[in-house]
Amino acid sequence: MIQIRKFEGQDTGPILDLFYETVHTVNARDYTKEQLDAWAPLEDMSAKRLVWERSLASHITYVADIGGTIAGFGDMTNEGYIDRLYVHHRYQRQGIATALLNTLEAEAIRLGAAKLFTEASITAKPFFERYGYSVLKEQTVIRSGVSLINYRMVKSIGK
């Protein structure tokens, strides 16, 4: 059974592992190995633990917990920017991303946000479109000197 709960500091290590594994498996169908390595470099993961922990703690962050295992996580700013939404490759297509997105959207509505924004990967774009997000523009971002395409997306919420 999926439990959606607030992020806790000890979740950071499992989240970093989940992020790396998800990017390098799920996103591999849409990005090259060079792009995946720039997006989620293995050698940076442990070094960035404190940066990630601070970021996740400063955002509105939820994790999907299945029997003590973090199967996914999502976070957003108070302004309604969904920064990250990832589900471990072993837990894809089980409603976890939907549960996390619904939780973030409900929180944004509670906070009075009028819109939600995200920068979705090629892989995630169809998921966000299914939930009412529209593409504002395709954009190229640079990670460690490597270009990656993603999509600036928006959804109106609330009143």
JSON list of N, CA and C in Angstrom, two decimals, residues 34-98:
[
{"chain": "A", "resi": 34, "resn": "GLU", "atom": "N", "xyz": [25.39, 10.22, -22.57]},
{"chain": "A", "resi": 34, "resn": "GLU", "atom": "CA", "xyz": [26.08, 11.47, -22.21]},
{"chain": "A", "resi": 34, "resn": "GLU", "atom": "C", "xyz": [25.12, 12.43, -21.52]},
{"chain": "A", "resi": 35, "resn": "GLN", "atom": "N", "xyz": [23.91, 12.53, -22.03]},
{"chain": "A", "resi": 35, "resn": "GLN", "atom": "CA", "xyz": [22.92, 13.42, -21.42]},
{"chain": "A", "resi": 35, "resn": "GLN", "atom": "C", "xyz": [22.50, 12.92, -20.03]},
{"chain": "A", "resi": 36, "resn": "LEU", "atom": "N", "xyz": [22.31, 11.61, -19.91]},
{"chain": "A", "resi": 36, "resn": "LEU", "atom": "CA", "xyz": [21.93, 11.04, -18.61]},
{"chain": "A", "resi": 36, "resn": "LEU", "atom": "C", "xyz": [23.03, 11.25, -17.58]},
{"chain": "A", "resi": 37, "resn": "ASP", "atom": "N", "xyz": [24.28, 11.06, -17.99]},
{"chain": "A", "resi": 37, "resn": "ASP", "atom": "CA", "xyz": [25.41, 11.25, -17.08]},
{"chain": "A", "resi": 37, "resn": "ASP", "atom": "C", "xyz": [25.54, 12.72, -16.64]},
{"chain": "A", "resi": 38, "resn": "ALA", "atom": "N", "xyz": [25.19, 13.64, -17.53]},
{"chain": "A", "resi": 38, "resn": "ALA", "atom": "CA", "xyz": [25.23, 15.07, -17.17]},
{"chain": "A", "resi": 38, "resn": "ALA", "atom": "C", "xyz": [24.07, 15.42, -16.23]},
{"chain": "A", "resi": 39, "resn": "TRP", "atom": "N", "xyz": [22.93, 14.83, -16.46]},
{"chain": "A", "resi": 39, "resn": "TRP", "atom": "CA", "xyz": [21.72, 15.08, -15.67]},
{"chain": "A", "resi": 39, "resn": "TRP", "atom": "C", "xyz": [21.86, 14.49, -14.27]},
{"chain": "A", "resi": 40, "resn": "ALA", "atom": "N", "xyz": [22.36, 13.27, -14.19]},
{"chain": "A", "resi": 40, "resn": "ALA", "atom": "CA", "xyz": [22.49, 12.57, -12.90]},
{"chain": "A", "resi": 40, "resn": "ALA", "atom": "C", "xyz": [23.85, 11.88, -12.85]},
{"chain": "A", "resi": 41, "resn": "PRO", "atom": "N", "xyz": [24.91, 12.64, -12.60]},
{"chain": "A", "resi": 41, "resn": "PRO", "atom": "CA", "xyz": [26.25, 12.04, -12.56]},
{"chain": "A", "resi": 41, "resn": "PRO", "atom": "C", "xyz": [26.46, 11.23, -11.28]},
{"chain": "A", "resi": 42, "resn": "LEU", "atom": "N", "xyz": [26.91, 10.01, -11.43]},
{"chain": "A", "resi": 42, "resn": "LEU", "atom": "CA", "xyz": [27.10, 9.12, -10.28]},
{"chain": "A", "resi": 42, "resn": "LEU", "atom": "C", "xyz": [28.08, 9.71, -9.27]},
{"chain": "A", "resi": 43, "resn": "GLU", "atom": "N", "xyz": [29.18, 10.25, -9.74]},
{"chain": "A", "resi": 43, "resn": "GLU", "atom": "CA", "xyz": [30.20, 10.75, -8.81]},
{"chain": "A", "resi": 43, "resn": "GLU", "atom": "C", "xyz": [29.74, 11.94, -7.99]},
{"chain": "A", "resi": 44, "resn": "ASP", "atom": "N", "xyz": [28.70, 12.63, -8.44]},
{"chain": "A", "resi": 44, "resn": "ASP", "atom": "CA", "xyz": [28.20, 13.81, -7.72]},
{"chain": "A", "resi": 44, "resn": "ASP", "atom": "C", "xyz": [27.17, 13.48, -6.65]},
{"chain": "A", "resi": 45, "resn": "MET", "atom": "N", "xyz": [26.56, 12.32, -6.74]},
{"chain": "A", "resi": 45, "resn": "MET", "atom": "CA", "xyz": [25.41, 12.03, -5.89]},
{"chain": "A", "resi": 45, "resn": "MET", "atom": "C", "xyz": [25.70, 12.17, -4.40]},
{"chain": "A", "resi": 46, "resn": "SER", "atom": "N", "xyz": [26.73, 11.50, -3.90]},
{"chain": "A", "resi": 46, "resn": "SER", "atom": "CA", "xyz": [26.99, 11.59, -2.46]},
{"chain": "A", "resi": 46, "resn": "SER", "atom": "C", "xyz": [27.50, 12.98, -2.07]},
{"chain": "A", "resi": 47, "resn": "ALA", "atom": "N", "xyz": [28.25, 13.61, -2.95]},
{"chain": "A", "resi": 47, "resn": "ALA", "atom": "CA", "xyz": [28.77, 14.95, -2.67]},
{"chain": "A", "resi": 47, "resn": "ALA", "atom": "C", "xyz": [27.65, 15.97, -2.58]},
{"chain": "A", "resi": 48, "resn": "LYS", "atom": "N", "xyz": [26.56, 15.72, -3.27]},
{"chain": "A", "resi": 48, "resn": "LYS", "atom": "CA", "xyz": [25.45, 16.68, -3.29]},
{"chain": "A", "resi": 48, "resn": "LYS", "atom": "C", "xyz": [24.36, 16.38, -2.26]},
{"chain": "A", "resi": 49, "resn": "ARG", "atom": "N", "xyz": [24.63, 15.43, -1.38]},
{"chain": "A", "resi": 49, "resn": "ARG", "atom": "CA", "xyz": [23.62, 15.04, -0.40]},
{"chain": "A", "resi": 49, "resn": "ARG", "atom": "C", "xyz": [23.11, 16.23, 0.42]},
{"chain": "A", "resi": 50, "resn": "LEU", "atom": "N", "xyz": [24.00, 17.04, 0.95]},
{"chain": "A", "resi": 50, "resn": "LEU", "atom": "CA", "xyz": [23.59, 18.17, 1.78]},
{"chain": "A", "resi": 50, "resn": "LEU", "atom": "C", "xyz": [22.81, 19.20, 0.95]},
{"chain": "A", "resi": 51, "resn": "VAL", "atom": "N", "xyz": [23.25, 19.44, -0.27]},
{"chain": "A", "resi": 51, "resn": "VAL", "atom": "CA", "xyz": [22.54, 20.38, -1.16]},
{"chain": "A", "resi": 51, "resn": "VAL", "atom": "C", "xyz": [21.12, 19.89, -1.41]},
{"chain": "A", "resi": 52, "resn": "TRP", "atom": "N", "xyz": [21.00, 18.59, -1.72]},
{"chain": "A", "resi": 52, "resn": "TRP", "atom": "CA", "xyz": [19.68, 18.01, -1.96]},
{"chain": "A", "resi": 52, "resn": "TRP", "atom": "C", "xyz": [18.83, 18.07, -0.69]},
{"chain": "A", "resi": 53, "resn": "GLU", "atom": "N", "xyz": [19.40, 17.72, 0.45]},
{"chain": "A", "resi": 53, "resn": "GLU", "atom": "CA", "xyz": [18.63, 17.72, 1.69]},
{"chain": "A", "resi": 53, "resn": "GLU", "atom": "C", "xyz": [18.09, 19.12, 1.98]},
{"chain": "A", "resi": 54, "resn": "ARG", "atom": "N", "xyz": [18.92, 20.12, 1.80]},
{"chain": "A", "resi": 54, "resn": "ARG", "atom": "CA", "xyz": [18.47, 21.51, 2.04]},
{"chain": "A", "resi": 54, "resn": "ARG", "atom": "C", "xyz": [17.37, 21.90, 1.06]},
{"chain": "A", "resi": 55, "resn": "SER", "atom": "N", "xyz": [17.55, 21.54, -0.21]},
{"chain": "A", "resi": 55, "resn": "SER", "atom": "CA", "xyz": [16.56, 21.85, -1.23]},
{"chain": "A", "resi": 55, "resn": "SER", "atom": "C", "xyz": [15.23, 21.16, -0.94]},
{"chain": "A", "resi": 56, "resn": "LEU", "atom": "N", "xyz": [15.27, 19.87, -0.67]},
{"chain": "A", "resi": 56, "resn": "LEU", "atom": "CA", "xyz": [14.04, 19.12, -0.39]},
{"chain": "A", "resi": 56, "resn": "LEU", "atom": "C", "xyz": [13.35, 19.65, 0.88]},
{"chain": "A", "resi": 57, "resn": "ALA", "atom": "N", "xyz": [14.14, 20.01, 1.88]},
{"chain": "A", "resi": 57, "resn": "ALA", "atom": "CA", "xyz": [13.58, 20.53, 3.13]},
{"chain": "A", "resi": 57, "resn": "ALA", "atom": "C", "xyz": [12.98, 21.92, 2.95]},
{"chain": "A", "resi": 58, "resn": "SER", "atom": "N", "xyz": [13.53, 22.72, 2.04]},
{"chain": "A", "resi": 58, "resn": "SER", "atom": "CA", "xyz": [13.02, 24.08, 1.84]},
{"chain": "A", "resi": 58, "resn": "SER", "atom": "C", "xyz": [11.80, 24.10, 0.92]},
{"chain": "A", "resi": 59, "resn": "HIS", "atom": "N", "xyz": [11.59, 23.03, 0.16]},
{"chain": "A", "resi": 59, "resn": "HIS", "atom": "CA", "xyz": [10.42, 22.92, -0.70]},
{"chain": "A", "resi": 59, "resn": "HIS", "atom": "C", "xyz": [9.31, 22.16, 0.03]},
{"chain": "A", "resi": 60, "resn": "ILE", "atom": "N", "xyz": [8.17, 22.12, -0.60]},
{"chain": "A", "resi": 60, "resn": "ILE", "atom": "CA", "xyz": [7.07, 21.27, -0.14]},
{"chain": "A", "resi": 60, "resn": "ILE", "atom": "C", "xyz": [7.34, 19.92, -0.79]},
{"chain": "A", "resi": 61, "resn": "THR", "atom": "N", "xyz": [7.76, 18.95, 0.01]},
{"chain": "A", "resi": 61, "resn": "THR", "atom": "CA", "xyz": [8.24, 17.67, -0.53]},
{"chain": "A", "resi": 61, "resn": "THR", "atom": "C", "xyz": [7.48, 16.51, 0.10]},
{"chain": "A", "resi": 62, "resn": "TYR", "atom": "N", "xyz": [7.05, 15.62, -0.79]},
{"chain": "A", "resi": 62, "resn": "TYR", "atom": "CA", "xyz": [6.37, 14.41, -0.35]},
{"chain": "A", "resi": 62, "resn": "TYR", "atom": "C", "xyz": [7.09, 13.20, -0.93]},
{"chain": "A", "resi": 63, "resn": "VAL", "atom": "N", "xyz": [7.02, 12.10, -0.19]},
{"chain": "A", "resi": 63, "resn": "VAL", "atom": "CA", "xyz": [7.56, 10.84, -0.67]},
{"chain": "A", "resi": 63, "resn": "VAL", "atom": "C", "xyz": [6.44, 9.81, -0.70]},
{"chain": "A", "resi": 64, "resn": "ALA", "atom": "N", "xyz": [6.58, 8.87, -1.62]},
{"chain": "A", "resi": 64, "resn": "ALA", "atom": "CA", "xyz": [5.67, 7.72, -1.69]},
{"chain": "A", "resi": 64, "resn": "ALA", "atom": "C", "xyz": [6.40, 6.57, -1.02]},
{"chain": "A", "resi": 65, "resn": "ASP", "atom": "N", "xyz": [5.87, 6.11, 0.08]},
{"chain": "A", "resi": 65, "resn": "ASP", "atom": "CA", "xyz": [6.48, 5.07, 0.89]},
{"chain": "A", "resi": 65, "resn": "ASP", "atom": "C", "xyz": [5.67, 3.79, 0.75]},
{"chain": "A", "resi": 66, "resn": "ILE", "atom": "N", "xyz": [6.34, 2.72, 0.35]},
{"chain": "A", "resi": 66, "resn": "ILE", "atom": "CA", "xyz": [5.69, 1.42, 0.26]},
{"chain": "A", "resi": 66, "resn": "ILE", "atom": "C", "xyz": [6.44, 0.47, 1.18]},
{"chain": "A", "resi": 67, "resn": "GLY", "atom": "N", "xyz": [5.86, 0.19, 2.32]},
{"chain": "A", "resi": 67, "resn": "GLY", "atom": "CA", "xyz": [6.48, -0.72, 3.27]},
{"chain": "A", "resi": 67, "resn": "GLY", "atom": "C", "xyz": [7.87, -0.32, 3.71]},
{"chain": "A", "resi": 68, "resn": "GLY", "atom": "N", "xyz": [8.10, 0.98, 3.88]},
{"chain": "A", "resi": 68, "resn": "GLY", "atom": "CA", "xyz": [9.40, 1.46, 4.31]},
{"chain": "A", "resi": 68, "resn": "GLY", "atom": "C", "xyz": [10.38, 1.74, 3.18]},
{"chain": "A", "resi": 69, "resn": "THR", "atom": "N", "xyz": [9.98, 1.50, 1.94]},
{"chain": "A", "resi": 69, "resn": "THR", "atom": "CA", "xyz": [10.81, 1.79, 0.77]},
{"chain": "A", "resi": 69, "resn": "THR", "atom": "C", "xyz": [10.27, 3.02, 0.06]},
{"chain": "A", "resi": 70, "resn": "ILE", "atom": "N", "xyz": [11.15, 3.97, -0.24]},
{"chain": "A", "resi": 70, "resn": "ILE", "atom": "CA", "xyz": [10.72, 5.15, -0.97]},
{"chain": "A", "resi": 70, "resn": "ILE", "atom": "C", "xyz": [10.63, 4.78, -2.45]},
{"chain": "A", "resi": 71, "resn": "ALA", "atom": "N", "xyz": [9.39, 4.80, -2.96]},
{"chain": "A", "resi": 71, "resn": "ALA", "atom": "CA", "xyz": [9.13, 4.42, -4.35]},
{"chain": "A", "resi": 71, "resn": "ALA", "atom": "C", "xyz": [9.06, 5.63, -5.27]},
{"chain": "A", "resi": 72, "resn": "GLY", "atom": "N", "xyz": [8.92, 6.81, -4.68]},
{"chain": "A", "resi": 72, "resn": "GLY", "atom": "CA", "xyz": [8.85, 8.03, -5.49]},
{"chain": "A", "resi": 72, "resn": "GLY", "atom": "C", "xyz": [8.90, 9.24, -4.59]},
{"chain": "A", "resi": 73, "resn": "PHE", "atom": "N", "xyz": [9.10, 10.40, -5.22]},
{"chain": "A", "resi": 73, "resn": "PHE", "atom": "CA", "xyz": [9.08, 11.66, -4.47]},
{"chain": "A", "resi": 73, "resn": "PHE", "atom": "C", "xyz": [8.73, 12.79, -5.43]},
{"chain": "A", "resi": 74, "resn": "GLY", "atom": "N", "xyz": [8.22, 13.87, -4.86]},
{"chain": "A", "resi": 74, "resn": "GLY", "atom": "CA", "xyz": [7.92, 15.06, -5.63]},
{"chain": "A", "resi": 74, "resn": "GLY", "atom": "C", "xyz": [8.03, 16.27, -4.74]},
{"chain": "A", "resi": 75, "resn": "ASP", "atom": "N", "xyz": [8.47, 17.38, -5.33]},
{"chain": "A", "resi": 75, "resn": "ASP", "atom": "CA", "xyz": [8.59, 18.61, -4.55]},
{"chain": "A", "resi": 75, "resn": "ASP", "atom": "C", "xyz": [8.23, 19.82, -5.38]},
{"chain": "A", "resi": 76, "resn": "MET", "atom": "N", "xyz": [7.81, 20.86, -4.68]},
{"chain": "A", "resi": 76, "resn": "MET", "atom": "CA", "xyz": [7.49, 22.13, -5.34]},
{"chain": "A", "resi": 76, "resn": "MET", "atom": "C", "xyz": [7.81, 23.29, -4.40]},
{"chain": "A", "resi": 77, "resn": "THR", "atom": "N", "xyz": [7.95, 24.45, -5.01]},
{"chain": "A", "resi": 77, "resn": "THR", "atom": "CA", "xyz": [8.15, 25.67, -4.23]},
{"chain": "A", "resi": 77, "resn": "THR", "atom": "C", "xyz": [6.80, 26.19, -3.76]},
{"chain": "A", "resi": 78, "resn": "ASN", "atom": "N", "xyz": [6.83, 27.15, -2.85]},
{"chain": "A", "resi": 78, "resn": "ASN", "atom": "CA", "xyz": [5.59, 27.78, -2.37]},
{"chain": "A", "resi": 78, "resn": "ASN", "atom": "C", "xyz": [4.87, 28.51, -3.49]},
{"chain": "A", "resi": 79, "resn": "GLU", "atom": "N", "xyz": [5.60, 28.84, -4.56]},
{"chain": "A", "resi": 79, "resn": "GLU", "atom": "CA", "xyz": [5.02, 29.57, -5.68]},
{"chain": "A", "resi": 79, "resn": "GLU", "atom": "C", "xyz": [4.37, 28.64, -6.71]},
{"chain": "A", "resi": 80, "resn": "GLY", "atom": "N", "xyz": [4.45, 27.33, -6.49]},
{"chain": "A", "resi": 80, "resn": "GLY", "atom": "CA", "xyz": [3.80, 26.39, -7.40]},
{"chain": "A", "resi": 80, "resn": "GLY", "atom": "C", "xyz": [4.68, 25.84, -8.50]},
{"chain": "A", "resi": 81, "resn": "TYR", "atom": "N", "xyz": [5.99, 25.94, -8.34]},
{"chain": "A", "resi": 81, "resn": "TYR", "atom": "CA", "xyz": [6.91, 25.36, -9.32]},
{"chain": "A", "resi": 81, "resn": "TYR", "atom": "C", "xyz": [7.22, 23.93, -8.88]},
{"chain": "A", "resi": 82, "resn": "ILE", "atom": "N", "xyz": [6.79, 22.94, -9.67]},
{"chain": "A", "resi": 82, "resn": "ILE", "atom": "CA", "xyz": [7.09, 21.54, -9.38]},
{"chain": "A", "resi": 82, "resn": "ILE", "atom": "C", "xyz": [8.51, 21.29, -9.89]},
{"chain": "A", "resi": 83, "resn": "ASP", "atom": "N", "xyz": [9.42, 21.14, -8.95]},
{"chain": "A", "resi": 83, "resn": "ASP", "atom": "CA", "xyz": [10.83, 21.02, -9.27]},
{"chain": "A", "resi": 83, "resn": "ASP", "atom": "C", "xyz": [11.18, 19.60, -9.71]},
{"chain": "A", "resi": 84, "resn": "ARG", "atom": "N", "xyz": [10.74, 18.62, -8.94]},
{"chain": "A", "resi": 84, "resn": "ARG", "atom": "CA", "xyz": [11.08, 17.22, -9.23]},
{"chain": "A", "resi": 84, "resn": "ARG", "atom": "C", "xyz": [9.87, 16.34, -8.97]},
{"chain": "A", "resi": 85, "resn": "LEU", "atom": "N", "xyz": [9.72, 15.32, -9.82]},
{"chain": "A", "resi": 85, "resn": "LEU", "atom": "CA", "xyz": [8.70, 14.29, -9.63]},
{"chain": "A", "resi": 85, "resn": "LEU", "atom": "C", "xyz": [9.26, 13.02, -10.26]},
{"chain": "A", "resi": 86, "resn": "TYR", "atom": "N", "xyz": [9.68, 12.08, -9.41]},
{"chain": "A", "resi": 86, "resn": "TYR", "atom": "CA", "xyz": [10.33, 10.87, -9.88]},
{"chain": "A", "resi": 86, "resn": "TYR", "atom": "C", "xyz": [9.75, 9.66, -9.18]},
{"chain": "A", "resi": 87, "resn": "VAL", "atom": "N", "xyz": [9.60, 8.58, -9.94]},
{"chain": "A", "resi": 87, "resn": "VAL", "atom": "CA", "xyz": [9.16, 7.30, -9.41]},
{"chain": "A", "resi": 87, "resn": "VAL", "atom": "C", "xyz": [10.20, 6.26, -9.81]},
{"chain": "A", "resi": 88, "resn": "HIS", "atom": "N", "xyz": [10.64, 5.47, -8.84]},
{"chain": "A", "resi": 88, "resn": "HIS", "atom": "CA", "xyz": [11.66, 4.46, -9.09]},
{"chain": "A", "resi": 88, "resn": "HIS", "atom": "C", "xyz": [11.23, 3.55, -10.23]},
{"chain": "A", "resi": 89, "resn": "HIS", "atom": "N", "xyz": [12.20, 3.13, -11.04]},
{"chain": "A", "resi": 89, "resn": "HIS", "atom": "CA", "xyz": [11.87, 2.32, -12.22]},
{"chain": "A", "resi": 89, "resn": "HIS", "atom": "C", "xyz": [11.13, 1.03, -11.88]},
{"chain": "A", "resi": 90, "resn": "ARG", "atom": "N", "xyz": [11.34, 0.48, -10.68]},
{"chain": "A", "resi": 90, "resn": "ARG", "atom": "CA", "xyz": [10.63, -0.75, -10.29]},
{"chain": "A", "resi": 90, "resn": "ARG", "atom": "C", "xyz": [9.17, -0.50, -9.90]},
{"chain": "A", "resi": 91, "resn": "TYR", "atom": "N", "xyz": [8.80, 0.75, -9.73]},
{"chain": "A", "resi": 91, "resn": "TYR", "atom": "CA", "xyz": [7.45, 1.09, -9.28]},
{"chain": "A", "resi": 91, "resn": "TYR", "atom": "C", "xyz": [6.67, 1.91, -10.31]},
{"chain": "A", "resi": 92, "resn": "GLN", "atom": "N", "xyz": [7.11, 1.91, -11.55]},
{"chain": "A", "resi": 92, "resn": "GLN", "atom": "CA", "xyz": [6.41, 2.65, -12.60]},
{"chain": "A", "resi": 92, "resn": "GLN", "atom": "C", "xyz": [5.03, 2.06, -12.86]},
{"chain": "A", "resi": 93, "resn": "ARG", "atom": "N", "xyz": [4.11, 2.91, -13.31]},
{"chain": "A", "resi": 93, "resn": "ARG", "atom": "CA", "xyz": [2.77, 2.50, -13.75]},
{"chain": "A", "resi": 93, "resn": "ARG", "atom": "C", "xyz": [1.94, 1.86, -12.63]},
{"chain": "A", "resi": 94, "resn": "GLN", "atom": "N", "xyz": [2.12, 2.37, -11.41]},
{"chain": "A", "resi": 94, "resn": "GLN", "atom": "CA", "xyz": [1.33, 1.89, -10.27]},
{"chain": "A", "resi": 94, "resn": "GLN", "atom": "C", "xyz": [0.53, 3.02, -9.61]},
{"chain": "A", "resi": 95, "resn": "GLY", "atom": "N", "xyz": [0.48, 4.18, -10.26]},
{"chain": "A", "resi": 95, "resn": "GLY", "atom": "CA", "xyz": [-0.28, 5.31, -9.73]},
{"chain": "A", "resi": 95, "resn": "GLY", "atom": "C", "xyz": [0.48, 6.17, -8.75]},
{"chain": "A", "resi": 96, "resn": "ILE", "atom": "N", "xyz": [1.77, 5.93, -8.60]},
{"chain": "A", "resi": 96, "resn": "ILE", "atom": "CA", "xyz": [2.57, 6.67, -7.61]},
{"chain": "A", "resi": 96, "resn": "ILE", "atom": "C", "xyz": [2.77, 8.12, -8.04]},
{"chain": "A", "resi": 97, "resn": "ALA", "atom": "N", "xyz": [3.15, 8.33, -9.30]},
{"chain": "A", "resi": 97, "resn": "ALA", "atom": "CA", "xyz": [3.35, 9.71, -9.77]},
{"chain": "A", "resi": 97, "resn": "ALA", "atom": "C", "xyz": [2.05, 10.49, -9.69]},
{"chain": "A", "resi": 98, "resn": "THR", "atom": "N", "xyz": [0.94, 9.84, -10.03]},
{"chain": "A", "resi": 98, "resn": "THR", "atom": "CA", "xyz": [-0.37, 10.49, -9.95]},
{"chain": "A", "resi": 98, "resn": "THR", "atom": "C", "xyz": [-0.69, 10.87, -8.51]}
]
